[in-house]
């Protein structure tokens, strides 16, 4: 008997194959095998003329989705059909969440199996879990499929209905999305708060003291004459003044300096000592959301990179399923974690009783286990053989899981009140009495031992009535800070707290926000753009429900109810889209009331200018004294919260008066200007004229501003690239220049040798570096792009042709053998332990031969079809440009179908804005056909 098992990805297939008997064939569907049409070309001819076909959902026929098999999946479907013909049984082993259920349902609809079918689910890929799952199969859950399909249809309706409206009213290529637009609004609200923020200033004193035994410690002024001293929390963010009702003492600079001089020579006495014991419990094991947050804080990984890495770890069998809201651990996991604690830290570090955690997130669903190391025993990070991001993320998951079964950390907070005349100072300390789980894991710290030291602030032994000596007294100024911008971690936490979207979709949503130009990343912060302000303003004014936090969270709760059968999906869709206040009705009623000029305009307080969104981005528009309108582009790195009247005046002055010259070039006599463009400030030699349409320009390097730019530095920048001299070994030129990633030197070794680059060090100056220093840098080994050299799983030996090593490695798509630049995957049945050098050489030879064959085939095709392609392209460009520009917009993609940018010759396809999935092995999420 032959059983066909279908999973999503090749890596998952390879891992599972090792745990099943010989009668099982495991193959991959490569994610979804069908989906709603993503372009007009995918719409079947039979319905192409239907008005609803562009939407991909037949609104009039019970919201029936139009599912198509994409071109790149037809070969996969054919292979699955051929495999099924040889099978006596079909097992659908896709992931156990709603989308995995949907993939299984679509496989049934397309393959139409005539053999018995089972649905197999598991939360980790280990031999024990897979063998247990194969014995406990079930049928496809229709409620889960309905919930997934409803989500898919909702996202399509919102995206395809609102995005064309944004194109008409604001700019082409924009998108709206059910969750995406709410997330953008969160960023905009925070940026508005930063712009409205008014800074407050306060002063306090910091004393450097010593105890009776001359041990130093610090204390800060907290009260005067019994009244609390003002801190940042006492200020009103809207006024920059002390908030109404706050009875505090606010010191200015003069008062602080006077007080410092008076108290320095006073008698300092310990007025009171307070010790407060504290117990801290470990955090629960990871969910999808908390893993994304902590990986962003600790590892600086984006949500997208975190999920991609976690998926690879799951498919290789290292961790349990990475899409979960649950903090629950199985008994097996608890026992494995406690065994690790006992072995590595000792029994005294175990929690007295096994810990179990309860899920508190709004709308939590799919209560699987938390994310943890896979198996009944946990491999330590060093035992996995992982490297790079995979090792870092596994290490994070391992530590968090082990720590949750460890004893509480016990600490004591110590506070000493120090009095001098009418002033009260406070010295604070913290003592770690027992580190407990700190030994394994501390949130926000990569080194638990170092974290323990950092957390412990010891005060010298002090007793009430002791006199202490003041060694120094310093007056300190403090300025209140505006609300911090969202990092990816903070945005994920906010979305989860509000019950908006699914944690498994956050990576996709944040990626889309950045890709679409609604936010840019400055350091670790997400900063909304002026375009985000315009789109959010339009949606708030005309479709407030769609960007309301409560309304969007209720949609999530309804989808949860559909997944359990409590709510019927079809009436809900009808009400949402076709009801009296439905989306379709709202757009038809309000579209004519939206003025494009108003929609493109962003009004910012305290600015006597309009900010507008144009074809090439944001620009400022002012009217001068003569009534003339002046426009100037805003630099792309200028943020809405930081834009002020002075910056606008400089941009307008540059536009009307031309740039100010900082001097003349000593050789040519041409003026040297500092200008600000779309990509920031730059220096320019001479003016733009008909004879000189493209004068030499160089961007200012990091750390150099127009204000601190000197003529000498400007001349140095304009001299780039600089010829430093000839390399003594090759007699080829060595140059210094400034590139996208900073200053560098390059050794041009000719056509055969290529170019050898080195980045300059922090102390090197690109305008003055010498040939001698450049040769020193070139002599150093080139820095590897990867953080860590990959460790082979096994070394098979030298290749007989060149004695170069032949090694086995773990890659994102499974285990492979490598020789030089040739990588070859293992054949079915081959494992790390069983593969011989001879077998590896066969695999490598086959792969190398395949590459040569592909190269010859490609060359032949290129030679034979160049003329034909050129002719065809020219014909298409001439005949279809107008049609594609006007009709293609309303075609497809979740929130923005394909668009043609008029300033470019080629057609570009925007990404789906509200993809509810981030799985690299899936084309996009799908829904069950309405019936």
PDB file of N, CA and C in Angstrom, residues 1-4 20-25:
ATOM      1  N   UNK A   1       0.855  -1.202   0.000  1.00  0.00           N
ATOM      2  CA  UNK A   1       0.000   0.000   0.000  1.00  0.00           C
ATOM      3  C   UNK A   1       0.889   1.249   0.000  1.00  0.00           C
ATOM      4  N   UNK A   2       0.578   2.200  -0.894  1.00  0.00           N
ATOM      5  CA  UNK A   2       1.339   3.438  -0.994  1.00  0.00           C
ATOM      6  C   UNK A   2       0.487   4.602  -0.511  1.00  0.00           C
ATOM      7  N   UNK A   3       1.045   5.396   0.384  1.00  0.00           N
ATOM      8  CA  UNK A   3       0.344   6.572   0.908  1.00  0.00           C
ATOM      9  C   UNK A   3       1.068   7.832   0.457  1.00  0.00           C
ATOM     10  N   UNK A   4       0.328   8.740  -0.179  1.00  0.00           N
ATOM     11  CA  UNK A   4       0.881  10.023  -0.604  1.00  0.00           C
ATOM     12  C   UNK A   4       0.615  11.049   0.488  1.00  0.00           C
ATOM     13  N   UNK A  20       8.846   8.509   8.462  1.00  0.00           N
ATOM     14  CA  UNK A  20       7.743   7.662   8.014  1.00  0.00           C
ATOM     15  C   UNK A  20       8.266   6.377   7.384  1.00  0.00           C
ATOM     16  N   UNK A  21       7.487   5.307   7.435  1.00  0.00           N
ATOM     17  CA  UNK A  21       7.915   4.039   6.838  1.00  0.00           C
ATOM     18  C   UNK A  21       8.085   4.146   5.327  1.00  0.00           C
ATOM     19  N   UNK A  22       8.607   3.096   4.734  1.00  0.00           N
ATOM     20  CA  UNK A  22       8.945   3.116   3.309  1.00  0.00           C
ATOM     21  C   UNK A  22       7.739   3.245   2.396  1.00  0.00           C
ATOM     22  N   UNK A  23       6.555   2.877   2.853  1.00  0.00           N
ATOM     23  CA  UNK A  23       5.377   2.945   2.003  1.00  0.00           C
ATOM     24  C   UNK A  23       4.802   4.333   1.844  1.00  0.00           C
ATOM     25  N   UNK A  24       5.422   5.324   2.451  1.00  0.00           N
ATOM     26  CA  UNK A  24       4.908   6.703   2.390  1.00  0.00           C
ATOM     27  C   UNK A  24       5.763   7.537   1.439  1.00  0.00           C
ATOM     28  N   UNK A  25       5.087   8.243   0.527  1.00  0.00           N
ATOM     29  CA  UNK A  25       5.767   9.197  -0.360  1.00  0.00           C
ATOM     30  C   UNK A  25       5.373  10.600   0.087  1.00  0.00           C
TER      31      UNK A  25
END
